Amino acid sequence: MCPNSFLLFMKKLGSWKGVVGTQHGDEAKGKIVDVLADEADEVVRYNGANNAGHKIYNTDGSRSVVLSQAPSGVLKGKRGFIAANSLFSPSAYFEELERIKKFGVDNAIHLTRIATQASLIQPHQRLRDVALAKEAIGTTGRGIGPGYGDRAMRTHGERQLDLRMGVLLEDTQKAMRIMQNNYDAEVALLERDPECDQKRLKAAIAKLNIKDLMAQEFDAINTLVGLELIEKDPAYIVRRLQQGMNILAEGAQSLYLANLGTTPYITSSDPSVGGAISCGMPWQYLKELIFVAKSIPTRVGKGPFITEYGGSAQEAYCMEDEGDKHNRAYEQAAYGHRLDACLRSNNPLEFAGAVRSQTDEYGGVSGRPRRLGEFDAYMIRTAIEMYGATGLHLSKVDCLQLLKHRESIRIGVGYAQSGKNIDYVPTNEADARRTEAVYREYGTFDADISNAKSAAELPKELRRMLQDLEDYLGCPIHSIGIGPRGDQVIFRQGNWALAA
């Protein structure tokens, strides 16, 4: 052991756990982070921005709050940190703090620090995101893609495109001037851009209302600076680890919205464990890496979804009017009075709509309907093989009861094209769209498992499926979610099938 390694080993007092999404986002990462935060001293958001929507319920399940930038542990009174690879919107953050306050946490603003290397989301990035969008690909239109693009570009001529939080500490007025100049220059560029729909641009300018937005940003920035919430030390996280703290790293978005996804239907940041490590969370301190997958997987926006109910028909349905037409109110009215018939229906759109209305599968931030499909174990196993995991949290297992009228619960265990098996996950759109899943079938169950306290109380068909899935993945199923509340989690205690 070299001297430096020995010194690091001697200092290695604390540890960290990572929570990473492994489908197309919306896997209920926020809930399991909220549960695991009980054992953590601090929760770190290491990627993304206010395009995330981590929904968390109170103890009796009667109220919920959606967290976009604040680390999920804040609801437990845990300290939080928004790390260097994140983008940050001060004005949106203070709107979020108001939601958190209404939820019952009054001191949230004092709990979370923001890394000086995190980048500000600027008005010109939001404008570009909306004005140049030619089709709904799943973006929230909040400037995230352009923000990460500017972070890589840094400058354009004399323009300083990327503004880090640290600039606010040097000169707030200078930062505001740079933001205004960037916005004015962006408007001029877009007005001359032949690819830009000028009618759409004018509508975006009016909606953004730059005068009011800049005033909101100025007030929010001054508050952050005044409360000294911007962290100057780039080694902040490792210092906490060296002090013996236990850190929980909360990823936003998902692996199949990043390097494993199909361009352009992906996110702009790195949700993998590599994204956490590059923020200054050394791998030597990593104790557990928990992947999260949802029992009935979903996808927001366009993009290939191999196990989707109804295939491209459901994609078109969910994307009508850019996802706004078939919203929560529409589907609850359409399916609520004939739920049982729709759950028995052979029409995949009716069936998916009924399940969606009962499982509240609508975007936590965007409000768009999420496309539903069958569980794809092959993509999860590939992610585990590529990125490593010590366990898998399987969320919303209770929702599988809604499949009770189906012939079986199907799990994808491979892929085929034109009747021939393939041995890879397609990451090219055309390749993915001509791919079909190969399924294993399991028995359905008709039982409310939301109050189960252990695996022994689960239906035997479900326990057999869980154990078979665990064996197939080559990774323990760390825990399962059986309802929205934090106490509705069953942790692994051994072989799922043999639980008694």
mmCIF file with all atom_site columns, N, CA, C and O in Angstrom, residues 215-256:
data_model
loop_
_atom_site.group_PDB
_atom_site.id
_atom_site.type_symbol
_atom_site.label_atom_id
_atom_site.label_alt_id
_atom_site.label_comp_id
_atom_site.label_asym_id
_atom_site.label_entity_id
_atom_site.label_seq_id
_atom_site.pdbx_PDB_ins_code
_atom_site.Cartn_x
_atom_site.Cartn_y
_atom_site.Cartn_z
_atom_site.occupancy
_atom_site.B_iso_or_equiv
_atom_site.pdbx_formal_charge
_atom_site.auth_seq_id
_atom_site.auth_comp_id
_atom_site.auth_asym_id
_atom_site.auth_atom_id
_atom_site.pdbx_PDB_model_num
ATOM 1   N N  . ALA A 1 215 ? -35.876 40.419 -11.582 1.00 0.00 ? 215 ALA A N  1
ATOM 2   C CA . ALA A 1 215 ? -36.113 40.917 -10.222 1.00 0.00 ? 215 ALA A CA 1
ATOM 3   C C  . ALA A 1 215 ? -36.213 39.758 -9.234  1.00 0.00 ? 215 ALA A C  1
ATOM 4   O O  . ALA A 1 215 ? -35.664 39.823 -8.122  1.00 0.00 ? 215 ALA A O  1
ATOM 5   N N  . GLN A 1 216 ? -36.898 38.693 -9.646  1.00 0.00 ? 216 GLN A N  1
ATOM 6   C CA . GLN A 1 216 ? -37.005 37.514 -8.779  1.00 0.00 ? 216 GLN A CA 1
ATOM 7   C C  . GLN A 1 216 ? -35.633 36.881 -8.542  1.00 0.00 ? 216 GLN A C  1
ATOM 8   O O  . GLN A 1 216 ? -35.299 36.495 -7.413  1.00 0.00 ? 216 GLN A O  1
ATOM 9   N N  . GLU A 1 217 ? -34.844 36.755 -9.623  1.00 0.00 ? 217 GLU A N  1
ATOM 10  C CA . GLU A 1 217 ? -33.515 36.168 -9.485  1.00 0.00 ? 217 GLU A CA 1
ATOM 11  C C  . GLU A 1 217 ? -32.624 37.024 -8.583  1.00 0.00 ? 217 GLU A C  1
ATOM 12  O O  . GLU A 1 217 ? -31.869 36.502 -7.751  1.00 0.00 ? 217 GLU A O  1
ATOM 13  N N  . PHE A 1 218 ? -32.716 38.336 -8.733  1.00 0.00 ? 218 PHE A N  1
ATOM 14  C CA . PHE A 1 218 ? -31.895 39.238 -7.925  1.00 0.00 ? 218 PHE A CA 1
ATOM 15  C C  . PHE A 1 218 ? -32.217 39.078 -6.440  1.00 0.00 ? 218 PHE A C  1
ATOM 16  O O  . PHE A 1 218 ? -31.309 38.975 -5.600  1.00 0.00 ? 218 PHE A O  1
ATOM 17  N N  . ASP A 1 219 ? -33.496 39.046 -6.106  1.00 0.00 ? 219 ASP A N  1
ATOM 18  C CA . ASP A 1 219 ? -33.896 38.877 -4.707  1.00 0.00 ? 219 ASP A CA 1
ATOM 19  C C  . ASP A 1 219 ? -33.428 37.527 -4.159  1.00 0.00 ? 219 ASP A C  1
ATOM 20  O O  . ASP A 1 219 ? -32.918 37.444 -3.022  1.00 0.00 ? 219 ASP A O  1
ATOM 21  N N  . ALA A 1 220 ? -33.608 36.466 -4.946  1.00 0.00 ? 220 ALA A N  1
ATOM 22  C CA . ALA A 1 220 ? -33.219 35.128 -4.497  1.00 0.00 ? 220 ALA A CA 1
ATOM 23  C C  . ALA A 1 220 ? -31.710 35.031 -4.305  1.00 0.00 ? 220 ALA A C  1
ATOM 24  O O  . ALA A 1 220 ? -31.215 34.461 -3.317  1.00 0.00 ? 220 ALA A O  1
ATOM 25  N N  . ILE A 1 221 ? -30.962 35.599 -5.251  1.00 0.00 ? 221 ILE A N  1
ATOM 26  C CA . ILE A 1 221 ? -29.497 35.551 -5.176  1.00 0.00 ? 221 ILE A CA 1
ATOM 27  C C  . ILE A 1 221 ? -28.996 36.315 -3.957  1.00 0.00 ? 221 ILE A C  1
ATOM 28  O O  . ILE A 1 221 ? -28.106 35.852 -3.225  1.00 0.00 ? 221 ILE A O  1
ATOM 29  N N  . ASN A 1 222 ? -29.549 37.489 -3.715  1.00 0.00 ? 222 ASN A N  1
ATOM 30  C CA . ASN A 1 222 ? -29.129 38.275 -2.552  1.00 0.00 ? 222 ASN A CA 1
ATOM 31  C C  . ASN A 1 222 ? -29.393 37.534 -1.248  1.00 0.00 ? 222 ASN A C  1
ATOM 32  O O  . ASN A 1 222 ? -28.608 37.615 -0.296  1.00 0.00 ? 222 ASN A O  1
ATOM 33  N N  . THR A 1 223 ? -30.501 36.822 -1.194  1.00 0.00 ? 223 THR A N  1
ATOM 34  C CA . THR A 1 223 ? -30.812 36.050 0.016   1.00 0.00 ? 223 THR A CA 1
ATOM 35  C C  . THR A 1 223 ? -29.800 34.924 0.209   1.00 0.00 ? 223 THR A C  1
ATOM 36  O O  . THR A 1 223 ? -29.305 34.705 1.324   1.00 0.00 ? 223 THR A O  1
ATOM 37  N N  . LEU A 1 224 ? -29.488 34.192 -0.866  1.00 0.00 ? 224 LEU A N  1
ATOM 38  C CA . LEU A 1 224 ? -28.507 33.109 -0.781  1.00 0.00 ? 224 LEU A CA 1
ATOM 39  C C  . LEU A 1 224 ? -27.151 33.626 -0.308  1.00 0.00 ? 224 LEU A C  1
ATOM 40  O O  . LEU A 1 224 ? -26.506 33.019 0.553   1.00 0.00 ? 224 LEU A O  1
ATOM 41  N N  . VAL A 1 225 ? -26.730 34.746 -0.902  1.00 0.00 ? 225 VAL A N  1
ATOM 42  C CA . VAL A 1 225 ? -25.427 35.313 -0.535  1.00 0.00 ? 225 VAL A CA 1
ATOM 43  C C  . VAL A 1 225 ? -25.461 35.829 0.904   1.00 0.00 ? 225 VAL A C  1
ATOM 44  O O  . VAL A 1 225 ? -24.531 35.601 1.689   1.00 0.00 ? 225 VAL A O  1
ATOM 45  N N  . GLY A 1 226 ? -26.550 36.499 1.263   1.00 0.00 ? 226 GLY A N  1
ATOM 46  C CA . GLY A 1 226 ? -26.664 37.054 2.612   1.00 0.00 ? 226 GLY A CA 1
ATOM 47  C C  . GLY A 1 226 ? -26.660 35.990 3.693   1.00 0.00 ? 226 GLY A C  1
ATOM 48  O O  . GLY A 1 226 ? -26.109 36.200 4.787   1.00 0.00 ? 226 GLY A O  1
ATOM 49  N N  . LEU A 1 227 ? -27.243 34.840 3.414   1.00 0.00 ? 227 LEU A N  1
ATOM 50  C CA . LEU A 1 227 ? -27.292 33.752 4.395   1.00 0.00 ? 227 LEU A CA 1
ATOM 51  C C  . LEU A 1 227 ? -26.058 32.851 4.326   1.00 0.00 ? 227 LEU A C  1
ATOM 52  O O  . LEU A 1 227 ? -25.963 31.872 5.076   1.00 0.00 ? 227 LEU A O  1
ATOM 53  N N  . GLU A 1 228 ? -25.136 33.190 3.437   1.00 0.00 ? 228 GLU A N  1
ATOM 54  C CA . GLU A 1 228 ? -23.871 32.451 3.279   1.00 0.00 ? 228 GLU A CA 1
ATOM 55  C C  . GLU A 1 228 ? -24.126 30.955 3.016   1.00 0.00 ? 228 GLU A C  1
ATOM 56  O O  . GLU A 1 228 ? -23.539 30.076 3.644   1.00 0.00 ? 228 GLU A O  1
ATOM 57  N N  . LEU A 1 229 ? -25.012 30.694 2.039   1.00 0.00 ? 229 LEU A N  1
ATOM 58  C CA . LEU A 1 229 ? -25.368 29.320 1.710   1.00 0.00 ? 229 LEU A CA 1
ATOM 59  C C  . LEU A 1 229 ? -24.570 28.755 0.539   1.00 0.00 ? 229 LEU A C  1
ATOM 60  O O  . LEU A 1 229 ? -24.761 27.600 0.167   1.00 0.00 ? 229 LEU A O  1
ATOM 61  N N  . ILE A 1 230 ? -23.707 29.566 -0.050  1.00 0.00 ? 230 ILE A N  1
ATOM 62  C CA . ILE A 1 230 ? -22.871 29.085 -1.156  1.00 0.00 ? 230 ILE A CA 1
ATOM 63  C C  . ILE A 1 230 ? -21.553 28.595 -0.581  1.00 0.00 ? 230 ILE A C  1
ATOM 64  O O  . ILE A 1 230 ? -20.822 29.351 0.074   1.00 0.00 ? 230 ILE A O  1
ATOM 65  N N  . GLU A 1 231 ? -21.260 27.323 -0.791  1.00 0.00 ? 231 GLU A N  1
ATOM 66  C CA . GLU A 1 231 ? -20.092 26.673 -0.195  1.00 0.00 ? 231 GLU A CA 1
ATOM 67  C C  . GLU A 1 231 ? -18.849 26.874 -1.071  1.00 0.00 ? 231 GLU A C  1
ATOM 68  O O  . GLU A 1 231 ? -18.813 26.466 -2.232  1.00 0.00 ? 231 GLU A O  1
ATOM 69  N N  . LYS A 1 232 ? -17.804 27.484 -0.493  1.00 0.00 ? 232 LYS A N  1
ATOM 70  C CA . LYS A 1 232 ? -16.584 27.785 -1.239  1.00 0.00 ? 232 LYS A CA 1
ATOM 71  C C  . LYS A 1 232 ? -15.646 26.588 -1.376  1.00 0.00 ? 232 LYS A C  1
ATOM 72  O O  . LYS A 1 232 ? -14.878 26.503 -2.327  1.00 0.00 ? 232 LYS A O  1
ATOM 73  N N  . ASP A 1 233 ? -15.674 25.671 -0.427  1.00 0.00 ? 233 ASP A N  1
ATOM 74  C CA . ASP A 1 233 ? -14.691 24.583 -0.399  1.00 0.00 ? 233 ASP A CA 1
ATOM 75  C C  . ASP A 1 233 ? -15.076 23.494 -1.401  1.00 0.00 ? 233 ASP A C  1
ATOM 76  O O  . ASP A 1 233 ? -16.092 22.806 -1.233  1.00 0.00 ? 233 ASP A O  1
ATOM 77  N N  . PRO A 1 234 ? -14.280 23.265 -2.466  1.00 0.00 ? 234 PRO A N  1
ATOM 78  C CA . PRO A 1 234 ? -14.613 22.207 -3.430  1.00 0.00 ? 234 PRO A CA 1
ATOM 79  C C  . PRO A 1 234 ? -14.514 20.812 -2.835  1.00 0.00 ? 234 PRO A C  1
ATOM 80  O O  . PRO A 1 234 ? -15.068 19.861 -3.377  1.00 0.00 ? 234 PRO A O  1
ATOM 81  N N  . ALA A 1 235 ? -13.813 20.684 -1.710  1.00 0.00 ? 235 ALA A N  1
ATOM 82  C CA . ALA A 1 235 ? -13.663 19.386 -1.040  1.00 0.00 ? 235 ALA A CA 1
ATOM 83  C C  . ALA A 1 235 ? -14.645 19.242 0.124   1.00 0.00 ? 235 ALA A C  1
ATOM 84  O O  . ALA A 1 235 ? -14.416 18.445 1.040   1.00 0.00 ? 235 ALA A O  1
ATOM 85  N N  . TYR A 1 236 ? -15.749 19.978 0.065   1.00 0.00 ? 236 TYR A N  1
ATOM 86  C CA . TYR A 1 236 ? -16.719 19.988 1.161   1.00 0.00 ? 236 TYR A CA 1
ATOM 87  C C  . TYR A 1 236 ? -17.181 18.577 1.526   1.00 0.00 ? 236 TYR A C  1
ATOM 88  O O  . TYR A 1 236 ? -17.222 18.204 2.700   1.00 0.00 ? 236 TYR A O  1
ATOM 89  N N  . ILE A 1 237 ? -17.533 17.771 0.516   1.00 0.00 ? 237 ILE A N  1
ATOM 90  C CA . ILE A 1 237 ? -18.112 16.457 0.804   1.00 0.00 ? 237 ILE A CA 1
ATOM 91  C C  . ILE A 1 237 ? -17.082 15.536 1.449   1.00 0.00 ? 237 ILE A C  1
ATOM 92  O O  . ILE A 1 237 ? -17.374 14.862 2.452   1.00 0.00 ? 237 ILE A O  1
ATOM 93  N N  . VAL A 1 238 ? -15.888 15.493 0.902   1.00 0.00 ? 238 VAL A N  1
ATOM 94  C CA . VAL A 1 238 ? -14.883 14.595 1.467   1.00 0.00 ? 238 VAL A CA 1
ATOM 95  C C  . VAL A 1 238 ? -14.468 15.037 2.874   1.00 0.00 ? 238 VAL A C  1
ATOM 96  O O  . VAL A 1 238 ? -14.146 14.208 3.730   1.00 0.00 ? 238 VAL A O  1
ATOM 97  N N  . ARG A 1 239 ? -14.533 16.327 3.129   1.00 0.00 ? 239 ARG A N  1
ATOM 98  C CA . ARG A 1 239 ? -14.246 16.798 4.493   1.00 0.00 ? 239 ARG A CA 1
ATOM 99  C C  . ARG A 1 239 ? -15.293 16.242 5.462   1.00 0.00 ? 239 ARG A C  1
ATOM 100 O O  . ARG A 1 239 ? -14.979 15.849 6.582   1.00 0.00 ? 239 ARG A O  1
ATOM 101 N N  . ARG A 1 240 ? -16.531 16.211 5.018   1.00 0.00 ? 240 ARG A N  1
ATOM 102 C CA . ARG A 1 240 ? -17.593 15.647 5.858   1.00 0.00 ? 240 ARG A CA 1
ATOM 103 C C  . ARG A 1 240 ? -17.360 14.157 6.096   1.00 0.00 ? 240 ARG A C  1
ATOM 104 O O  . ARG A 1 240 ? -17.560 13.647 7.200   1.00 0.00 ? 240 ARG A O  1
ATOM 105 N N  . LEU A 1 241 ? -16.956 13.456 5.059   1.00 0.00 ? 241 LEU A N  1
ATOM 106 C CA . LEU A 1 241 ? -16.663 12.025 5.196   1.00 0.00 ? 241 LEU A CA 1
ATOM 107 C C  . LEU A 1 241 ? -15.509 11.790 6.161   1.00 0.00 ? 241 LEU A C  1
ATOM 108 O O  . LEU A 1 241 ? -15.539 10.870 6.977   1.00 0.00 ? 241 LEU A O  1
ATOM 109 N N  . GLN A 1 242 ? -14.505 12.632 6.073   1.00 0.00 ? 242 GLN A N  1
ATOM 110 C CA . GLN A 1 242 ? -13.352 12.492 6.953   1.00 0.00 ? 242 GLN A CA 1
ATOM 111 C C  . GLN A 1 242 ? -13.698 12.808 8.406   1.00 0.00 ? 242 GLN A C  1
ATOM 112 O O  . GLN A 1 242 ? -13.015 12.366 9.324   1.00 0.00 ? 242 GLN A O  1
ATOM 113 N N  . GLN A 1 243 ? -14.789 13.539 8.593   1.00 0.00 ? 243 GLN A N  1
ATOM 114 C CA . GLN A 1 243 ? -15.265 13.825 9.951   1.00 0.00 ? 243 GLN A CA 1
ATOM 115 C C  . GLN A 1 243 ? -16.135 12.702 10.499  1.00 0.00 ? 243 GLN A C  1
ATOM 116 O O  . GLN A 1 243 ? -16.635 12.783 11.620  1.00 0.00 ? 243 GLN A O  1
ATOM 117 N N  . GLY A 1 244 ? -16.317 11.641 9.681   1.00 0.00 ? 244 GLY A N  1
ATOM 118 C CA . GLY A 1 244 ? -17.102 10.493 10.128  1.00 0.00 ? 244 GLY A CA 1
ATOM 119 C C  . GLY A 1 244 ? -18.564 10.536 9.744   1.00 0.00 ? 244 GLY A C  1
ATOM 120 O O  . GLY A 1 244 ? -19.363 9.728  10.233  1.00 0.00 ? 244 GLY A O  1
ATOM 121 N N  . MET A 1 245 ? -18.939 11.473 8.878   1.00 0.00 ? 245 MET A N  1
ATOM 122 C CA . MET A 1 245 ? -20.342 11.606 8.486   1.00 0.00 ? 245 MET A CA 1
ATOM 123 C C  . MET A 1 245 ? -20.737 10.510 7.497   1.00 0.00 ? 245 MET A C  1
ATOM 124 O O  . MET A 1 245 ? -19.922 10.041 6.702   1.00 0.00 ? 245 MET A O  1
ATOM 125 N N  . ASN A 1 246 ? -22.018 10.138 7.534   1.00 0.00 ? 246 ASN A N  1
ATOM 126 C CA . ASN A 1 246 ? -22.592 9.229  6.555   1.00 0.00 ? 246 ASN A CA 1
ATOM 127 C C  . ASN A 1 246 ? -23.415 10.041 5.559   1.00 0.00 ? 246 ASN A C  1
ATOM 128 O O  . ASN A 1 246 ? -24.338 10.762 5.946   1.00 0.00 ? 246 ASN A O  1
ATOM 129 N N  . ILE A 1 247 ? -23.049 9.920  4.302   1.00 0.00 ? 247 ILE A N  1
ATOM 130 C CA . ILE A 1 247 ? -23.637 10.738 3.247   1.00 0.00 ? 247 ILE A CA 1
ATOM 131 C C  . ILE A 1 247 ? -24.506 9.861  2.342   1.00 0.00 ? 247 ILE A C  1
ATOM 132 O O  . ILE A 1 247 ? -24.147 8.725  2.019   1.00 0.00 ? 247 ILE A O  1
ATOM 133 N N  . LEU A 1 248 ? -25.635 10.401 1.933   1.00 0.00 ? 248 LEU A N  1
ATOM 134 C CA . LEU A 1 248 ? -26.513 9.734  0.971   1.00 0.00 ? 248 LEU A CA 1
ATOM 135 C C  . LEU A 1 248 ? -26.513 10.559 -0.305  1.00 0.00 ? 248 LEU A C  1
ATOM 136 O O  . LEU A 1 248 ? -26.852 11.745 -0.287  1.00 0.00 ? 248 LEU A O  1
ATOM 137 N N  . ALA A 1 249 ? -26.117 9.949  -1.411  1.00 0.00 ? 249 ALA A N  1
ATOM 138 C CA . ALA A 1 249 ? -26.049 10.639 -2.702  1.00 0.00 ? 249 ALA A CA 1
ATOM 139 C C  . ALA A 1 249 ? -27.309 10.357 -3.498  1.00 0.00 ? 249 ALA A C  1
ATOM 140 O O  . ALA A 1 249 ? -27.620 9.202  -3.803  1.00 0.00 ? 249 ALA A O  1
ATOM 141 N N  . GLU A 1 250 ? -28.032 11.400 -3.832  1.00 0.00 ? 250 GLU A N  1
ATOM 142 C CA . GLU A 1 250 ? -29.325 11.281 -4.512  1.00 0.00 ? 250 GLU A CA 1
ATOM 143 C C  . GLU A 1 250 ? -29.185 11.675 -5.977  1.00 0.00 ? 250 GLU A C  1
ATOM 144 O O  . GLU A 1 250 ? -28.935 12.834 -6.303  1.00 0.00 ? 250 GLU A O  1
ATOM 145 N N  . GLY A 1 251 ? -29.364 10.695 -6.861  1.00 0.00 ? 251 GLY A N  1
ATOM 146 C CA . GLY A 1 251 ? -29.304 10.978 -8.285  1.00 0.00 ? 251 GLY A CA 1
ATOM 147 C C  . GLY A 1 251 ? -30.651 11.414 -8.821  1.00 0.00 ? 251 GLY A C  1
ATOM 148 O O  . GLY A 1 251 ? -31.695 10.954 -8.374  1.00 0.00 ? 251 GLY A O  1
ATOM 149 N N  . ALA A 1 252 ? -30.622 12.317 -9.789  1.00 0.00 ? 252 ALA A N  1
ATOM 150 C CA . ALA A 1 252 ? -31.839 12.713 -10.507 1.00 0.00 ? 252 ALA A CA 1
ATOM 151 C C  . ALA A 1 252 ? -31.825 12.050 -11.883 1.00 0.00 ? 252 ALA A C  1
ATOM 152 O O  . ALA A 1 252 ? -30.778 11.623 -12.368 1.00 0.00 ? 252 ALA A O  1
ATOM 153 N N  . GLN A 1 253 ? -32.996 11.972 -12.521 1.00 0.00 ? 253 GLN A N  1
ATOM 154 C CA . GLN A 1 253 ? -33.139 11.316 -13.803 1.00 0.00 ? 253 GLN A CA 1
ATOM 155 C C  . GLN A 1 253 ? -32.685 9.837  -13.721 1.00 0.00 ? 253 GLN A C  1
ATOM 156 O O  . GLN A 1 253 ? -32.841 9.234  -12.671 1.00 0.00 ? 253 GLN A O  1
ATOM 157 N N  . SER A 1 254 ? -32.075 9.302  -14.777 1.00 0.00 ? 254 SER A N  1
ATOM 158 C CA . SER A 1 254 ? -31.847 7.860  -14.787 1.00 0.00 ? 254 SER A CA 1
ATOM 159 C C  . SER A 1 254 ? -30.797 7.463  -15.808 1.00 0.00 ? 254 SER A C  1
ATOM 160 O O  . SER A 1 254 ? -30.500 8.210  -16.750 1.00 0.00 ? 254 SER A O  1
ATOM 161 N N  . LEU A 1 255 ? -30.263 6.247  -15.637 1.00 0.00 ? 255 LEU A N  1
ATOM 162 C CA . LEU A 1 255 ? -29.222 5.746  -16.536 1.00 0.00 ? 255 LEU A CA 1
ATOM 163 C C  . LEU A 1 255 ? -29.702 5.639  -17.976 1.00 0.00 ? 255 LEU A C  1
ATOM 164 O O  . LEU A 1 255 ? -28.937 5.856  -18.912 1.00 0.00 ? 255 LEU A O  1
ATOM 165 N N  . TYR A 1 256 ? -30.975 5.280  -18.173 1.00 0.00 ? 256 TYR A N  1
ATOM 166 C CA . TYR A 1 256 ? -31.493 5.161  -19.541 1.00 0.00 ? 256 TYR A CA 1
ATOM 167 C C  . TYR A 1 256 ? -32.010 6.484  -20.093 1.00 0.00 ? 256 TYR A C  1
ATOM 168 O O  . TYR A 1 256 ? -32.636 6.525  -21.148 1.00 0.00 ? 256 TYR A O  1
#
